XYZ file of C-alpha atoms in Angstrom:
346
model
C -8.449 8.936 6.035
C -7.672 5.336 5.283
C -9.886 4.399 2.253
C -11.239 1.162 3.752
C -12.145 2.921 7.029
C -13.810 5.718 5.085
C -15.767 3.142 3.089
C -16.862 1.407 6.283
C -18.018 4.719 7.768
C -20.058 5.507 4.651
C -21.685 2.090 4.707
C -22.714 2.466 8.329
C -24.180 5.919 7.677
C -26.274 4.315 4.949
C -27.436 1.798 7.494
C -28.629 4.504 9.867
C -30.777 6.252 7.298
C -32.371 2.940 6.206
C -34.778 3.049 9.130
C -37.222 0.586 7.593
C -34.745 -2.209 8.231
C -34.348 -3.662 11.683
C -30.758 -4.724 11.201
C -28.141 -4.448 8.443
C -24.573 -5.685 8.177
C -21.866 -3.787 6.331
C -18.729 -5.403 4.958
C -15.459 -3.865 3.825
C -12.038 -5.196 2.983
C -8.519 -3.885 3.480
C -5.307 -5.485 2.226
C -2.296 -5.047 4.514
C 0.250 -5.428 1.709
C 1.581 -8.869 2.600
C -1.012 -10.949 0.810
C -3.571 -10.904 3.616
C -6.897 -9.133 3.789
C -8.732 -7.807 6.861
C -12.495 -8.213 6.753
C -14.507 -5.555 8.635
C -18.023 -6.544 9.640
C -20.198 -3.658 10.864
C -23.674 -4.336 12.200
C -26.183 -1.575 12.893
C -29.332 -2.575 14.821
C -31.981 0.115 14.456
C -34.388 -1.288 17.032
C -32.159 0.300 19.703
C -32.005 4.033 20.360
C -28.260 4.048 19.922
C -26.311 2.325 17.196
C -24.191 -0.566 18.311
C -21.361 -1.283 15.916
C -19.424 -4.502 16.161
C -16.209 -4.819 14.210
C -14.611 -8.200 13.756
C -11.289 -8.943 12.068
C -10.702 -12.054 10.053
C -7.499 -12.932 8.238
C -8.236 -14.195 4.737
C -5.390 -15.492 2.620
C -5.466 -13.978 -0.865
C -5.260 -16.813 -3.372
C -4.649 -16.124 -7.028
C -7.531 -17.294 -9.202
C -6.453 -20.342 -11.204
C -6.475 -20.067 -14.957
C -9.525 -21.995 -16.183
C -8.679 -25.167 -18.046
C -10.677 -25.081 -21.276
C -10.633 -28.870 -21.500
C -12.128 -29.252 -18.027
C -14.767 -26.634 -18.820
C -15.704 -28.471 -21.994
C -15.952 -31.753 -20.107
C -18.253 -30.201 -17.503
C -20.409 -28.526 -20.150
C -20.658 -31.838 -22.008
C -22.440 -33.343 -19.020
C -25.143 -30.674 -18.959
C -28.049 -31.090 -21.403
C -29.148 -28.043 -23.382
C -32.691 -27.078 -22.416
C -35.268 -25.731 -24.861
C -38.740 -24.239 -24.642
C -40.459 -25.196 -27.924
C -43.469 -23.260 -29.169
C -45.305 -25.691 -31.455
C -47.499 -24.303 -34.215
C -50.075 -27.107 -34.134
C -51.065 -27.044 -30.463
C -50.500 -25.244 -27.162
C -48.291 -26.740 -24.468
C -50.615 -25.205 -21.906
C -49.402 -25.494 -18.344
C -46.200 -27.178 -19.566
C -45.021 -24.098 -21.500
C -42.351 -23.410 -18.879
C -41.165 -27.026 -18.769
C -37.796 -27.356 -20.556
C -37.221 -29.994 -23.238
C -34.025 -31.858 -24.162
C -33.472 -32.717 -27.843
C -31.843 -36.051 -28.682
C -31.100 -38.385 -31.596
C -30.265 -42.092 -31.502
C -27.679 -42.918 -34.180
C -27.615 -46.627 -34.956
C -27.722 -49.418 -37.537
C -30.528 -51.791 -38.415
C -30.821 -54.831 -36.099
C -28.727 -53.264 -33.356
C -31.450 -53.092 -30.727
C -32.652 -49.581 -31.514
C -36.310 -50.621 -31.787
C -36.214 -52.305 -28.384
C -34.271 -49.369 -26.929
C -36.906 -46.941 -28.183
C -39.733 -48.868 -26.536
C -37.800 -48.651 -23.277
C -37.392 -44.888 -23.659
C -41.037 -44.385 -24.566
C -42.120 -46.163 -21.396
C -40.831 -43.072 -19.577
C -43.654 -40.627 -18.953
C -41.596 -37.658 -20.196
C -39.838 -39.083 -23.292
C -41.073 -39.007 -26.883
C -38.860 -40.969 -29.286
C -40.449 -40.901 -32.716
C -38.941 -43.865 -34.550
C -37.167 -43.898 -37.926
C -38.435 -40.584 -39.224
C -35.962 -40.670 -42.126
C -37.032 -44.066 -43.433
C -39.084 -42.414 -46.259
C -36.770 -41.188 -49.029
C -38.568 -37.881 -49.538
C -37.574 -36.680 -46.059
C -33.859 -37.143 -46.766
C -33.506 -36.351 -50.465
C -31.348 -33.314 -49.601
C -30.133 -31.391 -46.568
C -32.996 -28.891 -46.816
C -35.682 -31.557 -46.407
C -33.647 -33.116 -43.592
C -33.493 -29.817 -41.676
C -37.205 -29.159 -42.208
C -38.003 -32.606 -40.816
C -35.724 -32.075 -37.815
C -37.377 -28.736 -37.084
C -40.824 -30.344 -37.044
C -39.678 -32.998 -34.584
C -37.886 -30.636 -32.215
C -40.675 -28.074 -32.383
C -43.028 -30.840 -31.110
C -45.062 -30.627 -34.323
C -44.487 -34.311 -35.111
C -47.342 -36.636 -34.270
C -47.288 -40.412 -33.834
C -48.074 -42.962 -31.153
C -44.935 -42.015 -29.196
C -45.773 -38.310 -28.959
C -46.415 -37.012 -25.462
C -46.318 -33.424 -26.728
C -47.452 -30.993 -24.027
C -45.336 -32.324 -21.161
C -42.471 -33.984 -23.030
C -39.172 -33.361 -21.261
C -37.087 -35.077 -23.963
C -37.958 -35.448 -27.632
C -36.043 -37.240 -30.366
C -35.943 -40.136 -32.819
C -33.669 -42.852 -34.164
C -31.563 -42.322 -37.255
C -30.012 -45.199 -39.168
C -26.584 -44.547 -40.666
C -27.807 -45.416 -44.180
C -30.670 -42.897 -44.115
C -28.819 -39.788 -45.282
C -26.898 -39.348 -42.050
C -23.409 -40.080 -43.359
C -23.865 -38.288 -46.688
C -24.741 -35.011 -44.954
C -22.829 -35.480 -41.712
C -21.100 -32.067 -41.776
C -24.336 -30.099 -42.019
C -26.061 -32.372 -39.503
C -23.243 -31.987 -36.951
C -23.473 -28.219 -37.380
C -27.238 -28.368 -36.829
C -26.914 -30.640 -33.780
C -24.342 -28.361 -32.158
C -26.337 -25.232 -32.957
C -29.563 -26.694 -31.564
C -27.942 -28.500 -28.647
C -29.055 -31.974 -29.738
C -27.764 -34.783 -27.498
C -26.526 -37.789 -29.484
C -26.872 -41.393 -28.301
C -24.747 -43.835 -30.312
C -26.221 -47.334 -30.119
C -24.121 -50.105 -31.627
C -23.762 -53.842 -31.311
C -20.504 -55.520 -30.342
C -21.462 -58.956 -31.624
C -21.538 -58.157 -35.332
C -22.133 -61.783 -36.336
C -25.374 -61.901 -34.352
C -26.393 -58.649 -35.986
C -25.712 -60.194 -39.402
C -27.899 -63.225 -38.622
C -30.703 -60.959 -37.416
C -30.377 -58.782 -40.518
C -30.518 -61.736 -42.937
C -33.468 -63.313 -41.143
C -35.389 -60.029 -41.076
C -34.723 -59.433 -44.788
C -36.038 -62.912 -45.576
C -39.220 -62.359 -43.578
C -40.011 -59.170 -45.511
C -40.948 -61.436 -48.399
C -41.754 -64.741 -46.679
C -44.031 -63.169 -44.028
C -43.748 -66.147 -41.705
C -46.279 -64.912 -39.133
C -49.620 -65.612 -40.807
C -48.684 -63.632 -43.894
C -47.492 -60.605 -41.901
C -43.948 -59.267 -41.691
C -42.804 -58.302 -38.212
C -39.424 -56.849 -37.364
C -40.181 -57.100 -33.634
C -42.365 -59.542 -31.713
C -44.114 -59.614 -28.348
C -44.441 -63.327 -27.586
C -42.192 -66.362 -27.307
C -44.348 -68.168 -29.889
C -43.766 -65.468 -32.504
C -40.052 -65.396 -31.705
C -39.806 -69.168 -32.121
C -41.628 -69.028 -35.467
C -39.257 -66.403 -36.886
C -36.115 -68.067 -35.549
C -36.853 -71.307 -37.437
C -35.476 -69.779 -40.605
C -31.709 -70.359 -40.822
C -29.886 -67.994 -43.184
C -26.787 -68.940 -45.150
C -23.885 -66.580 -44.455
C -21.512 -65.734 -47.295
C -18.281 -67.042 -45.787
C -16.190 -65.652 -48.664
C -16.995 -62.018 -47.864
C -17.676 -62.536 -44.144
C -14.446 -60.986 -42.833
C -14.664 -57.934 -45.087
C -18.366 -57.514 -44.276
C -17.649 -57.507 -40.545
C -14.787 -55.041 -40.986
C -17.005 -52.713 -43.009
C -19.670 -52.577 -40.299
C -16.989 -52.080 -37.663
C -15.488 -49.154 -39.563
C -18.900 -47.579 -40.134
C -19.348 -47.329 -36.364
C -15.866 -45.871 -35.901
C -16.444 -43.360 -38.687
C -19.782 -42.267 -37.218
C -18.314 -41.572 -33.788
C -15.481 -39.642 -35.433
C -17.887 -37.516 -37.494
C -20.124 -36.672 -34.531
C -17.449 -36.470 -31.852
C -17.930 -32.709 -31.378
C -21.539 -33.171 -30.279
C -22.639 -33.836 -26.723
C -22.898 -37.621 -26.877
C -22.783 -40.979 -25.156
C -21.936 -44.416 -26.591
C -24.131 -47.418 -25.808
C -23.853 -51.071 -26.776
C -26.824 -53.390 -27.107
C -25.106 -56.099 -25.069
C -24.546 -53.713 -22.150
C -28.202 -52.705 -22.115
C -29.133 -56.377 -21.748
C -26.667 -57.250 -18.994
C -26.370 -53.959 -17.070
C -29.513 -52.258 -15.769
C -27.610 -49.140 -14.730
C -27.048 -48.244 -18.388
C -30.676 -47.140 -18.684
C -30.177 -44.937 -15.633
C -27.139 -43.417 -17.349
C -29.265 -42.598 -20.389
C -31.931 -40.895 -18.285
C -29.264 -38.893 -16.481
C -27.675 -37.948 -19.810
C -31.041 -36.605 -21.002
C -31.594 -34.741 -17.733
C -34.681 -36.739 -16.776
C -36.020 -38.085 -13.483
C -35.095 -41.753 -13.234
C -37.848 -44.309 -13.747
C -37.953 -48.054 -14.311
C -38.144 -48.526 -18.088
C -39.956 -51.504 -19.570
C -40.587 -53.126 -22.956
C -42.925 -55.842 -24.204
C -40.569 -56.886 -26.990
C -39.194 -60.433 -26.990
C -35.768 -61.374 -28.340
C -35.997 -63.522 -31.492
C -32.616 -65.297 -31.718
C -31.965 -66.426 -28.164
C -29.360 -69.120 -27.684
C -26.148 -70.262 -29.422
C -25.666 -68.917 -32.946
C -24.988 -72.404 -34.252
C -28.741 -73.034 -33.897
C -29.595 -70.219 -36.297
C -27.052 -70.463 -39.144
C -27.418 -73.112 -41.853
C -23.753 -73.210 -42.894
C -22.318 -72.849 -39.394
C -19.293 -75.068 -40.137
C -18.210 -72.711 -42.935
C -18.524 -69.737 -40.603
C -16.411 -71.464 -37.946
C -13.649 -72.238 -40.468
C -13.661 -68.650 -41.717
C -13.473 -66.968 -38.316
C -11.098 -69.334 -36.540
C -7.707 -67.686 -36.059
C -9.050 -64.198 -36.817
C -9.842 -61.207 -34.613
C -13.511 -62.214 -34.855
C -13.154 -65.718 -33.424
C -14.894 -64.629 -30.207
C -18.119 -64.238 -32.214
C -18.337 -68.030 -32.345
C -18.926 -68.124 -28.599
C -22.142 -67.301 -26.742
C -22.147 -63.682 -25.580
C -25.224 -63.672 -23.331
């Protein structure tokens, strides 16, 4: 007997003895040798006294399965966040135990908008971004203390004002490049890949503006211009105006090399962490393009919400208003690849 016909007969016999089902369809396939397959569909309806069998023939072209492209597979996998189900030691997640969590880290430099970006993220009901956890030296004195700190954060055993704990759907922090990240990048990349940590690079295109912000912030650490209090970020136009009155002097002699160094640090960081699941953001794009925040939420696998922040930009307006030796800066940058920094960017 033809094997496919025999198989079809056996399947239909099985249908008859399954009397608890009202109706069951049986399928079998037979190749005719020329690259086409006949599909047999047998249907036994047990509500009737006699079995009615309907056989239909469909021609299905046999197509050879394509060889999977490893690069395409990697690209698809890179778009899918790794989900985790943390079991914190310090509290119970309760009804949110079955809610998955995405791990992330924001890799950035000081005065690149990371503080503002974090307040935006933390306005999302399901995101907990825990700030500069590696600012204290004792947490980054060696790779062991770094890993222990990371484990506390991703196990949801880290508590601060940003913690949403039980029902967090994404948990992370911001990590400045000069806080042990570059010194231990190999071990950290290995940890990120092993734990499925999503990396968000946040840099600033306008490096001269970043330099002005950095110098002004360093000055205020000691001057404490706001009623004897140092503030890196402000929430009112009055506070912003008070801080922006200080005009730093930029070292024009080392300006070009300083800008190149910062530029190369960003390039080096992306190269080191290129094997991780990551996205690259620029501060300027976050300001001018609202869809970038939607991209971030999608990257983290979160429902999209409108993100808000109370922070107010300090140095708003042309840079010439905020640099004491602006003429020297203009002379230094004219005719160089950084001449565009002399123009207003937003």
